[in-house]
Short mmCIF file of C-alpha atoms in Angstrom, two decimals:
data_model
loop_
_atom_site.label_atom_id
_atom_site.label_comp_id
_atom_site.label_asym_id
_atom_site.label_seq_id
_atom_site.Cartn_x
_atom_site.Cartn_y
_atom_site.Cartn_z
CA UNK A 1279 -8.94 -27.44 46.52
CA UNK A 1280 -8.41 -24.25 49.06
CA UNK A 1281 -8.12 -26.36 51.77
CA UNK A 1282 -5.71 -28.57 50.36
CA UNK A 1283 -3.27 -25.46 49.08
CA UNK A 1284 -2.87 -24.02 52.35
CA UNK A 1285 -2.27 -27.59 54.00
CA UNK A 1286 0.19 -27.94 51.39
CA UNK A 1287 1.79 -24.62 52.24
CA UNK A 1288 1.67 -25.44 55.81
CA UNK A 1289 3.32 -28.50 55.26
CA UNK A 1290 6.04 -27.13 52.86
CA UNK A 1291 7.28 -24.00 55.36
CA UNK A 1292 7.25 -26.06 58.76
CA UNK A 1293 10.28 -27.83 59.99
CA UNK A 1294 8.75 -29.09 63.02
CA UNK A 1295 6.86 -32.68 63.30
CA UNK A 1296 4.61 -31.67 65.69
CA UNK A 1297 3.44 -28.55 63.43
CA UNK A 1298 3.18 -31.41 60.17
CA UNK A 1299 1.21 -33.63 62.10
CA UNK A 1300 -1.25 -31.12 63.48
CA UNK A 1301 -1.93 -29.77 59.84
CA UNK A 1302 -2.90 -33.02 58.92
CA UNK A 1303 -4.84 -34.07 61.63
CA UNK A 1304 -6.78 -30.50 61.04
CA UNK A 1305 -6.95 -31.15 57.30
CA UNK A 1306 -8.35 -34.82 57.48
CA UNK A 1307 -11.00 -33.91 60.56
CA UNK A 1308 -12.27 -30.87 57.85
CA UNK A 1309 -11.97 -31.70 54.17
CA UNK A 1310 -14.79 -33.52 52.49
CA UNK A 1311 -13.85 -37.20 52.28
CA UNK A 1312 -13.89 -37.07 48.54
CA UNK A 1313 -10.97 -34.74 48.43
CA UNK A 1314 -9.47 -36.08 51.85
CA UNK A 1315 -8.75 -39.14 49.75
CA UNK A 1316 -7.05 -38.07 46.94
CA UNK A 1317 -4.93 -35.76 49.87
CA UNK A 1318 -3.86 -39.36 51.42
CA UNK A 1319 -3.30 -40.55 47.78
CA UNK A 1320 -1.15 -37.89 46.91
CA UNK A 1321 0.93 -37.55 49.97
CA UNK A 1322 1.42 -41.03 50.02
CA UNK A 1323 3.84 -40.70 47.15
CA UNK A 1324 1.39 -42.22 44.85
CA UNK A 1325 1.33 -40.19 41.05
CA UNK A 1326 -1.30 -39.45 38.86
CA UNK A 1327 1.20 -38.99 36.47
CA UNK A 1328 2.44 -36.43 33.88
CA UNK A 1329 -0.43 -34.75 31.71
CA UNK A 1330 1.17 -32.08 30.06
CA UNK A 1331 4.93 -30.82 29.57
CA UNK A 1332 6.93 -28.40 31.38
CA UNK A 1333 7.74 -26.70 28.52
CA UNK A 1334 4.07 -26.42 27.53
CA UNK A 1335 3.41 -24.96 30.88
CA UNK A 1336 6.18 -22.47 30.06
CA UNK A 1337 5.03 -21.53 26.83
CA UNK A 1338 1.01 -20.99 28.09
CA UNK A 1339 2.51 -18.74 31.00
CA UNK A 1340 4.12 -16.63 28.74
CA UNK A 1341 1.53 -16.27 26.19
CA UNK A 1342 -0.89 -15.12 29.08
CA UNK A 1343 1.24 -12.94 31.32
CA UNK A 1344 3.08 -11.38 28.44
CA UNK A 1345 6.37 -12.00 29.34
CA UNK A 1346 8.75 -13.31 26.91
CA UNK A 1347 9.82 -17.01 27.08
CA UNK A 1348 13.38 -16.25 27.71
CA UNK A 1349 12.16 -13.75 30.81
CA UNK A 1350 10.12 -17.05 32.05
CA UNK A 1351 13.22 -19.05 31.87
CA UNK A 1352 15.22 -16.33 33.76
CA UNK A 1353 12.92 -16.04 36.39
CA UNK A 1354 13.00 -19.88 37.07
CA UNK A 1355 16.41 -19.85 37.04
CA UNK A 1356 16.62 -17.21 39.89
CA UNK A 1357 13.60 -18.80 41.80
CA UNK A 1358 14.64 -22.26 41.34
CA UNK A 1359 11.14 -23.81 41.49
CA UNK A 1360 9.01 -24.05 38.48
CA UNK A 1361 6.02 -24.31 39.93
CA UNK A 1362 6.30 -21.19 41.99
CA UNK A 1363 7.69 -19.46 39.48
CA UNK A 1364 4.64 -19.51 37.08
CA UNK A 1365 1.93 -19.08 40.23
CA UNK A 1366 3.77 -15.71 40.57
CA UNK A 1367 3.89 -14.66 36.43
CA UNK A 1368 0.25 -15.89 36.04
CA UNK A 1369 -1.66 -12.40 36.08
CA UNK A 1370 -4.98 -13.22 37.39
CA UNK A 1371 -5.20 -12.36 41.04
CA UNK A 1372 -8.86 -12.19 41.64
CA UNK A 1373 -10.92 -15.46 41.46
CA UNK A 1374 -14.61 -14.50 40.27
CA UNK A 1375 -15.89 -17.87 42.02
CA UNK A 1376 -14.94 -20.29 44.61
CA UNK A 1377 -11.69 -22.36 43.53
CA UNK A 1378 -12.99 -26.18 42.20
CA UNK A 1379 -12.46 -28.82 45.11
CA UNK A 1380 -9.25 -31.02 44.73
CA UNK A 1381 -11.41 -33.63 43.93
CA UNK A 1382 -12.69 -31.95 41.14
CA UNK A 1383 -9.21 -30.72 39.90
CA UNK A 1384 -7.66 -34.49 39.97
CA UNK A 1385 -10.65 -36.49 38.17
CA UNK A 1386 -12.38 -33.83 35.63
CA UNK A 1387 -9.05 -32.11 35.06
CA UNK A 1388 -5.74 -34.22 35.48
CA UNK A 1389 -7.10 -37.56 34.50
CA UNK A 1390 -8.30 -36.13 31.78
CA UNK A 1391 -6.49 -33.53 30.49
CA UNK A 1392 -3.45 -36.11 28.90
CA UNK A 1393 -6.32 -37.34 26.10
CA UNK A 1394 -7.10 -33.64 24.81
CA UNK A 1395 -5.56 -31.73 21.63
CA UNK A 1396 -2.86 -29.26 22.93
CA UNK A 1397 -5.43 -26.33 21.62
CA UNK A 1398 -7.82 -27.97 24.61
CA UNK A 1399 -5.02 -29.09 27.09
CA UNK A 1400 -3.92 -25.17 26.92
CA UNK A 1401 -7.69 -24.07 27.41
CA UNK A 1402 -8.18 -26.22 30.27
CA UNK A 1403 -5.04 -25.18 32.33
CA UNK A 1404 -5.84 -21.31 31.69
CA UNK A 1405 -9.38 -21.82 32.59
CA UNK A 1406 -8.23 -23.59 35.72
CA UNK A 1407 -5.40 -20.34 36.61
CA UNK A 1408 -8.79 -18.32 36.41
CA UNK A 1409 -10.35 -19.67 39.02
CA UNK A 1410 -7.53 -20.13 41.50
CA UNK A 1411 -5.18 -17.42 43.60
CA UNK A 1412 -1.76 -17.55 43.33
CA UNK A 1413 -1.34 -19.85 46.32
CA UNK A 1414 -3.57 -22.44 44.76
CA UNK A 1415 -2.27 -22.11 41.47
CA UNK A 1416 1.39 -23.51 43.09
CA UNK A 1417 -0.21 -26.44 44.51
CA UNK A 1418 -1.96 -27.38 41.23
CA UNK A 1419 1.15 -26.73 39.08
CA UNK A 1420 2.87 -29.53 41.56
CA UNK A 1421 0.34 -31.73 40.69
CA UNK A 1422 -0.09 -31.54 37.07
CA UNK A 1423 3.83 -31.91 36.87
CA UNK A 1424 3.42 -35.46 38.02
CA UNK A 1425 6.02 -34.77 40.49
CA UNK A 1426 3.95 -33.89 43.82
CA UNK A 1427 6.44 -33.89 46.76
CA UNK A 1428 5.79 -32.15 49.90
CA UNK A 1429 8.23 -32.74 53.04
CA UNK A 1430 6.26 -35.10 55.37
CA UNK A 1431 7.04 -38.93 55.74
CA UNK A 1432 4.93 -41.53 55.00
CA UNK A 1433 5.01 -42.34 58.42
CA UNK A 1434 3.50 -39.16 59.70
CA UNK A 1435 0.42 -39.32 57.33
CA UNK A 1436 -0.08 -42.76 58.97
CA UNK A 1437 0.29 -41.04 62.44
CA UNK A 1438 -2.08 -38.45 61.48
CA UNK A 1439 -4.23 -40.75 59.87
CA UNK A 1440 -4.40 -43.26 62.68
CA UNK A 1441 -5.04 -40.46 65.56
CA UNK A 1442 -8.31 -39.46 63.42
CA UNK A 1443 -9.55 -42.72 62.67
CA UNK A 1444 -8.44 -43.99 66.48
CA UNK A 1445 -7.00 -47.08 65.23
CA UNK A 1446 -3.32 -48.44 66.16
CA UNK A 1447 -0.91 -47.20 63.79
CA UNK A 1448 0.14 -50.76 62.41
CA UNK A 1449 -3.49 -50.73 61.26
CA UNK A 1450 -3.28 -47.49 59.46
CA UNK A 1451 -0.16 -48.69 57.80
CA UNK A 1452 -1.60 -51.81 56.83
CA UNK A 1453 -4.33 -49.97 55.29
CA UNK A 1454 -2.34 -47.91 53.10
CA UNK A 1455 -0.35 -50.43 51.78
CA UNK A 1456 -0.43 -52.05 48.39
CA UNK A 1457 -1.78 -50.70 45.14
CA UNK A 1458 -5.01 -48.74 46.28
CA UNK A 1459 -6.63 -46.02 44.59
CA UNK A 1460 -9.12 -43.36 45.42
CA UNK A 1461 -11.58 -45.17 42.54
CA UNK A 1462 -12.00 -48.06 45.08
CA UNK A 1463 -11.08 -47.00 48.42
CA UNK A 1464 -13.20 -44.12 50.38
CA UNK A 1465 -12.03 -42.04 53.97
CA UNK A 1466 -15.14 -43.84 55.52
CA UNK A 1467 -13.07 -47.33 54.71
CA UNK A 1468 -10.04 -45.66 55.54
CA UNK A 1469 -10.75 -44.24 58.84
CA UNK A 1470 -13.54 -47.08 59.71
CA UNK A 1471 -12.81 -48.68 63.63
CA UNK A 1472 -10.69 -51.67 63.53
CA UNK A 1473 -12.46 -54.83 61.80
CA UNK A 1474 -15.32 -52.82 60.33
CA UNK A 1475 -14.95 -52.57 56.40
CA UNK A 1476 -11.51 -53.25 56.84
CA UNK A 1477 -9.73 -52.52 53.21
CA UNK A 1478 -7.31 -55.61 53.31
CA UNK A 1479 -7.24 -57.51 50.07
CA UNK A 1480 -6.25 -61.29 50.47
CA UNK A 1481 -2.82 -60.72 49.16
CA UNK A 1482 -1.62 -57.24 50.73
CA UNK A 1483 2.03 -56.96 52.58
CA UNK A 1484 2.68 -55.85 55.86
CA UNK A 1485 4.08 -52.58 56.56
CA UNK A 1486 8.14 -52.85 56.58
CA UNK A 1487 10.15 -52.75 59.50
CA UNK A 1488 13.20 -50.64 58.64
CA UNK A 1489 16.46 -50.04 60.61
CA UNK A 1490 18.92 -47.24 61.40
CA UNK A 1491 22.06 -46.61 60.66
CA UNK A 1492 24.44 -47.08 63.19
CA UNK A 1493 26.62 -43.90 63.46
CA UNK A 1494 28.86 -45.38 66.51
CA UNK A 1495 31.05 -48.85 67.49
CA UNK A 1496 28.82 -51.64 68.11
CA UNK A 1497 30.04 -52.16 72.07
CA UNK A 1498 27.45 -49.59 73.09
CA UNK A 1499 24.27 -52.07 72.34
CA UNK A 1500 25.44 -54.32 74.99
CA UNK A 1501 25.91 -58.03 74.85
CA UNK A 1502 26.44 -59.47 71.60
CA UNK A 1503 24.54 -62.01 72.76
CA UNK A 1504 21.21 -60.17 72.84
CA UNK A 1505 21.24 -59.72 69.09
CA UNK A 1506 20.65 -61.68 65.70
CA UNK A 1507 23.77 -60.85 63.44
CA UNK A 1508 22.98 -61.61 59.72
CA UNK A 1509 24.63 -60.06 56.25
CA UNK A 1510 23.06 -56.70 54.91
CA UNK A 1511 22.44 -58.38 51.19
CA UNK A 1512 22.13 -55.69 48.33
CA UNK A 1513 18.80 -56.34 46.22
CA UNK A 1514 15.23 -55.24 46.81
CA UNK A 1515 13.33 -55.84 49.83
CA UNK A 1516 10.10 -57.44 49.38
CA UNK A 1517 7.41 -60.03 50.61
CA UNK A 1518 6.37 -63.19 49.54
CA UNK A 1519 2.65 -63.42 50.38
CA UNK A 1520 0.54 -66.84 49.85
CA UNK A 1521 -3.21 -66.32 51.08
CA UNK A 1522 -6.28 -67.85 50.25
CA UNK A 1523 -4.85 -70.10 47.09
CA UNK A 1524 -3.02 -66.67 45.56
CA UNK A 1525 0.80 -65.49 45.60
CA UNK A 1526 1.88 -62.11 45.01
CA UNK A 1527 5.01 -60.38 45.39
CA UNK A 1528 5.66 -56.82 47.27
CA UNK A 1529 8.13 -54.39 46.76
CA UNK A 1530 9.04 -51.97 49.66
CA UNK A 1531 8.00 -49.15 48.08
CA UNK A 1532 4.69 -50.83 47.45
CA UNK A 1533 5.14 -52.02 44.30
CA UNK A 1534 3.07 -55.40 43.05
CA UNK A 1535 6.63 -56.89 41.05
CA UNK A 1536 4.97 -60.85 40.83
CA UNK A 1537 5.42 -60.50 37.01
CA UNK A 1538 8.96 -60.00 37.09
CA UNK A 1539 10.22 -62.22 39.08
CA UNK A 1540 7.57 -66.01 37.55
CA UNK A 1541 10.38 -68.28 39.47
CA UNK A 1542 9.75 -66.65 42.83
CA UNK A 1543 5.88 -66.58 42.23
CA UNK A 1544 6.21 -70.56 41.57
CA UNK A 1545 8.45 -70.42 44.58
CA UNK A 1546 5.85 -69.12 46.65
CA UNK A 1547 2.88 -71.03 45.21
CA UNK A 1548 4.44 -73.96 47.20
CA UNK A 1549 4.51 -72.16 50.65
CA UNK A 1550 1.63 -73.10 53.04
CA UNK A 1551 -1.72 -71.13 52.80
CA UNK A 1552 -1.70 -68.05 54.84
CA UNK A 1553 2.22 -67.06 54.80
CA UNK A 1554 3.80 -64.13 54.46
CA UNK A 1555 7.90 -63.92 54.53
CA UNK A 1556 10.16 -60.81 54.53
CA UNK A 1557 13.11 -60.82 52.78
CA UNK A 1558 15.42 -59.59 49.68
CA UNK A 1559 15.85 -60.47 45.96
CA UNK A 1560 18.94 -60.51 45.13
CA UNK A 1561 20.89 -61.74 41.87
CA UNK A 1562 22.28 -65.11 42.40
CA UNK A 1563 25.03 -67.28 40.98
CA UNK A 1564 24.02 -70.69 40.77
CA UNK A 1565 27.36 -71.84 40.34
CA UNK A 1566 29.11 -70.37 43.25
CA UNK A 1567 25.99 -70.38 45.44
CA UNK A 1568 26.44 -66.37 46.32
CA UNK A 1569 24.97 -63.11 45.19
CA UNK A 1570 25.77 -61.24 42.43
CA UNK A 1571 26.20 -57.31 42.86
CA UNK A 1572 23.27 -55.17 42.40
CA UNK A 1573 24.28 -54.07 38.81
CA UNK A 1574 23.29 -57.48 37.93
CA UNK A 1575 19.81 -57.22 39.39
CA UNK A 1576 19.19 -54.35 37.71
CA UNK A 1577 18.63 -55.99 34.29
CA UNK A 1578 15.41 -57.35 36.05
CA UNK A 1579 14.10 -54.41 37.22
CA UNK A 1580 11.54 -51.91 35.64
CA UNK A 1581 9.99 -55.33 33.93
CA UNK A 1582 6.39 -55.73 34.38
CA UNK A 1583 6.70 -59.12 33.30
CA UNK A 1584 9.64 -61.78 32.39
CA UNK A 1585 9.99 -64.54 30.15
CA UNK A 1586 11.01 -67.80 31.57
CA UNK A 1587 13.57 -68.11 28.93
CA UNK A 1588 15.12 -64.73 30.71
CA UNK A 1589 15.66 -66.63 33.91
CA UNK A 1590 19.16 -68.29 33.51
CA UNK A 1591 20.67 -65.17 31.85
CA UNK A 1592 19.85 -62.91 35.32
CA UNK A 1593 18.73 -65.72 38.20
CA UNK A 1594 17.44 -64.63 41.25
CA UNK A 1595 16.97 -65.72 44.66
CA UNK A 1596 14.74 -64.63 47.71
CA UNK A 1597 17.11 -64.00 50.98
CA UNK A 1598 14.10 -64.94 53.76
CA UNK A 1599 15.06 -63.26 56.99
CA UNK A 1600 11.47 -62.99 58.59
CA UNK A 1601 8.25 -64.94 59.11
CA UNK A 1602 5.26 -62.33 59.52
CA UNK A 1603 2.25 -64.46 58.94
CA UNK A 1604 2.09 -68.50 59.33
CA UNK A 1605 -1.20 -70.47 58.93
CA UNK A 1606 -2.89 -67.18 58.80
CA UNK A 1607 -1.94 -66.11 62.09
CA UNK A 1608 0.09 -62.30 62.43
CA UNK A 1609 3.05 -63.13 64.18
CA UNK A 1610 4.59 -59.37 64.14
CA UNK A 1611 3.65 -59.46 67.61
CA UNK A 1612 5.95 -62.35 68.57
CA UNK A 1613 9.51 -62.12 69.53
CA UNK A 1614 12.11 -62.46 66.74
CA UNK A 1615 13.77 -65.27 68.10
CA UNK A 1616 10.37 -67.07 68.17
CA UNK A 1617 9.89 -65.92 64.43
CA UNK A 1618 13.37 -67.07 63.42
CA UNK A 1619 12.75 -70.66 64.70
CA UNK A 1620 9.35 -70.77 62.59
CA UNK A 1621 11.53 -69.53 59.64
CA UNK A 1622 13.95 -71.78 59.66
CA UNK A 1623 11.58 -74.59 60.13
CA UNK A 1624 9.37 -73.38 56.74
CA UNK A 1625 12.43 -73.05 54.49
CA UNK A 1626 14.14 -76.11 55.76
CA UNK A 1627 11.27 -78.10 54.13
CA UNK A 1628 13.36 -79.81 51.31
CA UNK A 1629 10.00 -79.54 49.05
CA UNK A 1630 9.72 -75.82 49.23
CA UNK A 1631 12.36 -74.39 46.52
CA UNK A 1632 15.18 -73.75 45.41
CA UNK A 1633 14.45 -70.26 45.01
CA UNK A 1634 13.85 -69.29 48.86
CA UNK A 1635 17.29 -69.72 50.89
CA UNK A 1636 17.59 -68.76 54.35
CA UNK A 1637 19.58 -65.33 55.47
CA UNK A 1638 22.09 -67.39 57.93
CA UNK A 1639 23.18 -66.15 61.00
CA UNK A 1640 27.01 -64.38 60.98
CA UNK A 1641 28.75 -65.77 63.81
CA UNK A 1642 30.78 -63.97 65.87
CA UNK A 1643 31.57 -64.49 69.80
CA UNK A 1644 32.31 -60.50 70.61
CA UNK A 1645 31.83 -56.96 68.89
CA UNK A 1646 35.04 -56.56 68.09
CA UNK A 1647 35.25 -60.41 66.31
CA UNK A 1648 31.94 -58.87 64.28
CA UNK A 1649 34.48 -55.77 63.09
CA UNK A 1650 36.72 -58.35 61.65
CA UNK A 1651 34.29 -59.88 59.92
CA UNK A 1652 32.45 -57.23 58.15
CA UNK A 1653 35.81 -57.52 55.86
CA UNK A 1654 34.56 -59.93 54.17
CA UNK A 1655 31.66 -57.91 53.02
CA UNK A 1656 32.82 -57.03 49.63
CA UNK A 1657 34.33 -60.44 48.99
CA UNK A 1658 30.10 -61.88 49.77
CA UNK A 1659 28.65 -59.38 47.70
CA UNK A 1660 27.01 -57.48 50.55
CA UNK A 1661 26.72 -54.31 52.12
CA UNK A 1662 27.59 -54.88 55.72
CA UNK A 1663 25.46 -56.38 58.74
CA UNK A 1664 22.18 -55.80 59.99
CA UNK A 1665 21.94 -56.22 63.96
CA UNK A 1666 18.40 -57.43 65.74
CA UNK A 1667 17.38 -57.74 69.12
CA UNK A 1668 16.43 -61.11 69.44
CA UNK A 1669 13.69 -59.89 71.74
CA UNK A 1670 11.95 -57.30 69.29
CA UNK A 1671 8.92 -57.75 67.68
CA UNK A 1672 7.85 -56.51 64.35
CA UNK A 1673 7.34 -52.79 64.03
CA UNK A 1674 5.56 -50.97 61.15
CA UNK A 1675 8.16 -47.83 59.79
CA UNK A 1676 11.85 -47.35 61.34
CA UNK A 1677 11.75 -47.63 65.06
CA UNK A 1678 14.80 -46.21 67.12
CA UNK A 1679 16.54 -49.46 69.28
CA UNK A 1680 15.57 -52.71 67.91
CA UNK A 1681 16.99 -52.71 64.55
CA UNK A 1682 20.42 -51.42 63.26
CA UNK A 1683 22.17 -51.49 59.94
CA UNK A 1684 26.16 -51.23 60.15
CA UNK A 1685 27.45 -50.76 56.44
CA UNK A 1686 31.07 -51.49 55.17
CA UNK A 1687 32.80 -48.18 54.77
CA UNK A 1688 32.09 -47.04 51.04
CA UNK A 1689 34.71 -46.99 48.35
CA UNK A 1690 36.11 -43.55 47.85
CA UNK A 1691 37.86 -41.53 45.12
CA UNK A 1692 39.44 -37.83 45.13
CA UNK A 1693 37.27 -35.81 42.42
CA UNK A 1694 37.60 -32.34 41.24
CA UNK A 1695 34.46 -30.19 41.18
CA UNK A 1696 33.78 -28.94 37.39
CA UNK A 1697 29.88 -27.73 37.62
CA UNK A 1698 27.25 -26.72 39.60
CA UNK A 1699 23.46 -25.58 39.40
CA UNK A 1700 20.76 -24.30 41.61
CA UNK A 1701 19.08 -27.12 43.96
CA UNK A 1702 14.92 -27.37 44.11
CA UNK A 1703 12.98 -26.52 47.15
CA UNK A 1704 14.48 -24.92 49.85
CA UNK A 1705 17.97 -24.85 48.48
CA UNK A 1706 16.35 -22.83 45.32
CA UNK A 1707 18.68 -20.12 44.53
CA UNK A 1708 21.59 -21.86 45.77
CA UNK A 1709 24.08 -23.89 43.79
CA UNK A 1710 23.89 -27.14 45.64
CA UNK A 1711 24.05 -29.57 43.01
CA UNK A 1712 27.68 -30.55 42.02
CA UNK A 1713 29.08 -32.29 39.36
CA UNK A 1714 32.58 -33.98 39.87
CA UNK A 1715 35.14 -35.18 37.29
CA UNK A 1716 38.47 -37.49 37.30
CA UNK A 1717 41.57 -37.17 34.94
CA UNK A 1718 41.77 -38.86 31.56
CA UNK A 1719 44.38 -41.10 30.99
CA UNK A 1720 46.80 -38.13 30.12
CA UNK A 1721 46.02 -36.17 33.00
CA UNK A 1722 44.86 -33.64 30.45
CA UNK A 1723 41.00 -33.76 30.74
CA UNK A 1724 38.79 -33.86 33.55
CA UNK A 1725 35.92 -36.81 32.21
CA UNK A 1726 32.50 -36.28 34.59
CA UNK A 1727 32.16 -39.52 36.82
CA UNK A 1728 29.50 -38.55 39.36
CA UNK A 1729 26.67 -36.09 40.32
CA UNK A 1730 26.45 -35.49 44.25
CA UNK A 1731 23.93 -33.55 46.05
CA UNK A 1732 24.75 -34.32 49.96
CA UNK A 1733 27.47 -34.48 52.56
CA UNK A 1734 27.66 -30.87 53.08
CA UNK A 1735 26.50 -28.48 56.13
CA UNK A 1736 24.43 -25.46 55.39
CA UNK A 1737 27.25 -23.54 56.56
CA UNK A 1738 29.42 -25.56 53.85
CA UNK A 1739 26.81 -24.71 51.18
CA UNK A 1740 26.76 -21.28 51.38
CA UNK A 1741 30.53 -20.99 51.32
CA UNK A 1742 30.35 -23.30 48.40
CA UNK A 1743 27.81 -21.08 46.37
CA UNK A 1744 29.90 -18.03 46.78
CA UNK A 1745 32.81 -19.93 45.55
CA UNK A 1746 31.17 -21.09 42.91
CA UNK A 1747 29.46 -18.05 41.92
CA UNK A 1748 33.24 -16.48 41.91
CA UNK A 1749 34.66 -19.09 40.16
CA UNK A 1750 31.87 -19.68 37.06
CA UNK A 1751 33.99 -19.56 33.74
CA UNK A 1752 30.86 -20.38 31.89
CA UNK A 1753 27.04 -20.50 32.20
CA UNK A 1754 24.72 -23.06 30.41
CA UNK A 1755 21.21 -22.09 30.95
CA UNK A 1756 21.19 -22.86 34.88
CA UNK A 1757 24.39 -24.64 35.06
CA UNK A 1758 27.61 -23.05 36.05
CA UNK A 1759 31.17 -24.47 34.53
CA UNK A 1760 33.38 -24.05 37.46
CA UNK A 1761 36.98 -23.19 37.29
CA UNK A 1762 38.47 -27.00 38.65
CA UNK A 1763 40.70 -25.96 41.29
CA UNK A 1764 38.75 -27.80 44.29
CA UNK A 1765 38.92 -31.27 45.12
CA UNK A 1766 36.63 -33.63 47.19
CA UNK A 1767 36.49 -36.89 48.45
CA UNK A 1768 33.38 -38.99 47.37
CA UNK A 1769 32.20 -41.93 48.45
CA UNK A 1770 30.06 -43.95 46.99
CA UNK A 1771 28.36 -47.88 47.33
CA UNK A 1772 29.32 -49.98 44.10
CA UNK A 1773 30.90 -49.52 40.59
CA UNK A 1774 29.82 -50.49 37.11
CA UNK A 1775 30.60 -50.44 33.41
CA UNK A 1776 28.01 -47.84 31.31
CA UNK A 1777 27.88 -46.75 28.15
CA UNK A 1778 25.56 -43.49 29.15
CA UNK A 1779 28.74 -41.93 30.79
CA UNK A 1780 31.30 -40.50 28.66
CA UNK A 1781 34.12 -42.23 31.14
CA UNK A 1782 32.64 -45.41 30.50
CA UNK A 1783 31.91 -45.81 34.19
CA UNK A 1784 29.15 -45.28 36.41
CA UNK A 1785 29.09 -45.28 40.67
CA UNK A 1786 26.10 -46.04 42.62
CA UNK A 1787 24.79 -43.53 45.77
CA UNK A 1788 27.62 -41.20 45.26
CA UNK A 1789 27.78 -38.06 48.47
CA UNK A 1790 30.22 -35.74 49.65
CA UNK A 1791 32.84 -36.88 52.45
CA UNK A 1792 34.82 -34.12 52.73
CA UNK A 1793 36.68 -30.87 51.21
CA UNK A 1794 40.34 -31.91 50.24
CA UNK A 1795 42.11 -28.54 50.97
CA UNK A 1796 45.40 -30.42 51.24
CA UNK A 1797 45.27 -31.48 47.42
CA UNK A 1798 45.58 -29.79 44.15
CA UNK A 1799 43.54 -30.38 41.37
CA UNK A 1800 46.27 -32.26 39.62
CA UNK A 1801 46.24 -34.70 42.67
CA UNK A 1802 42.71 -35.84 41.74
CA UNK A 1803 42.25 -39.64 40.71
CA UNK A 1804 42.37 -40.60 36.87
CA UNK A 1805 40.04 -42.60 35.11
CA UNK A 1806 42.56 -45.96 35.28
CA UNK A 1807 42.25 -45.65 38.97
CA UNK A 1808 38.64 -46.21 38.88
CA UNK A 1809 38.93 -48.72 35.86
CA UNK A 1810 41.33 -50.98 38.29
CA UNK A 1811 38.45 -50.85 40.81
CA UNK A 1812 36.01 -51.79 38.66
CA UNK A 1813 38.20 -54.87 37.52
CA UNK A 1814 38.86 -55.64 41.01
CA UNK A 1815 35.00 -55.59 42.27
CA UNK A 1816 33.83 -57.65 38.76
CA UNK A 1817 36.74 -60.01 40.18
CA UNK A 1818 35.02 -60.67 43.22
CA UNK A 1819 31.81 -61.19 41.62
#
């Protein structure tokens, strides 16, 4: 645990990618393999799951430290991070023996504690506190919360492991794909030379290739003829895999989602053996032969299994746009133009399936014409366009240059800041999580409509923190009710009805675009404005 906690703190404190890579390489070269494999699992974003509640942890910390519960809560509101707060409050400063190892913490405590009665859970947590330093307790609290996160990307983890193993990054990315676990994967397998003990199951996906957002006009990309242009579909990125007589569907988040889409599994069963197709799962309007908004697809998400009787209610389509494997041959190093030709031939087979369709190219003879065609995006229920160099190979991760996404301008609304609360991590102590409202029909009350956390610079965040503190009307725990005088322009991607929100409306991916100093609170939008926008969007659907 000592090495792991030191590595975790180094990653958490550093903002430089080179420093993070150095910390990762050092840890994986020195750590015992039974600890290192769990570190890989956790750093890759895999979950152990919540074992005890935060309320229990606060109560036990209060009992052990002698501080009353209200004081523990006040400390948390000031620090902004519960794991750090508890690690500082626990009074055990000088462990009498070496800290237990990471794999002991995970296998003998975290994976066991959830099955114990509360008194035994308390006993195990307090005993662990006695064996750890404050810094080690901080890492332990992150693990036991079930929400372990640290500022290192999966790409950096992949690069560091590939360098330690001496293999290509793409090989390591493939080894990290799928639902593997430390119970079935060892560091020896993970770091093996290419071709030796390759930890690849017959139905694992390839690491997905992603695109950067294009922050400028597409004319900067050169001749339009060099680019394959497609609509950007609004669904779930996935791969359909057919290998060794078995079919699997994997999402970009390394989740096996085969059970949620039985109609796509049937389609995959008709693919030739040794085939991997990359594409997007979208809700589909069979009558109009076009996609439906993402909100319709949400009814199919988070379901491990879907009965056939559910299909007609929310039909789906797999929109294929790349072919990664054919006849068991890896095509990723072939040019996109070649892969596309093979994909068209495959999907064009009449007997394939009515649930797999080809992502057809967007025809445009100039960049100016393409910009004009993007105005069709909302009517087509797509997010914009994808630009892919015809001579690009399929890289793992998000390389700069070969693929770009050009999204349609977001919907916007003017809303009033009505509440704020502290952020977490590096923003702990600053009021950075904002709640916004729009006026009701009578323009007498503000209805909460969105929470937004992004869009401001560090300087603007600091200024807003000062503003909120000086204009706080009331406090509800960490939440500051703010005098409703500041108007912000918010951007969002979609809008839908919601029974869970007082306004009856929910917006997707809200973020702050700008502060509207030119507007008074009375000038902000009303709920009727958003109802009209919702009706327009539903009319398109």
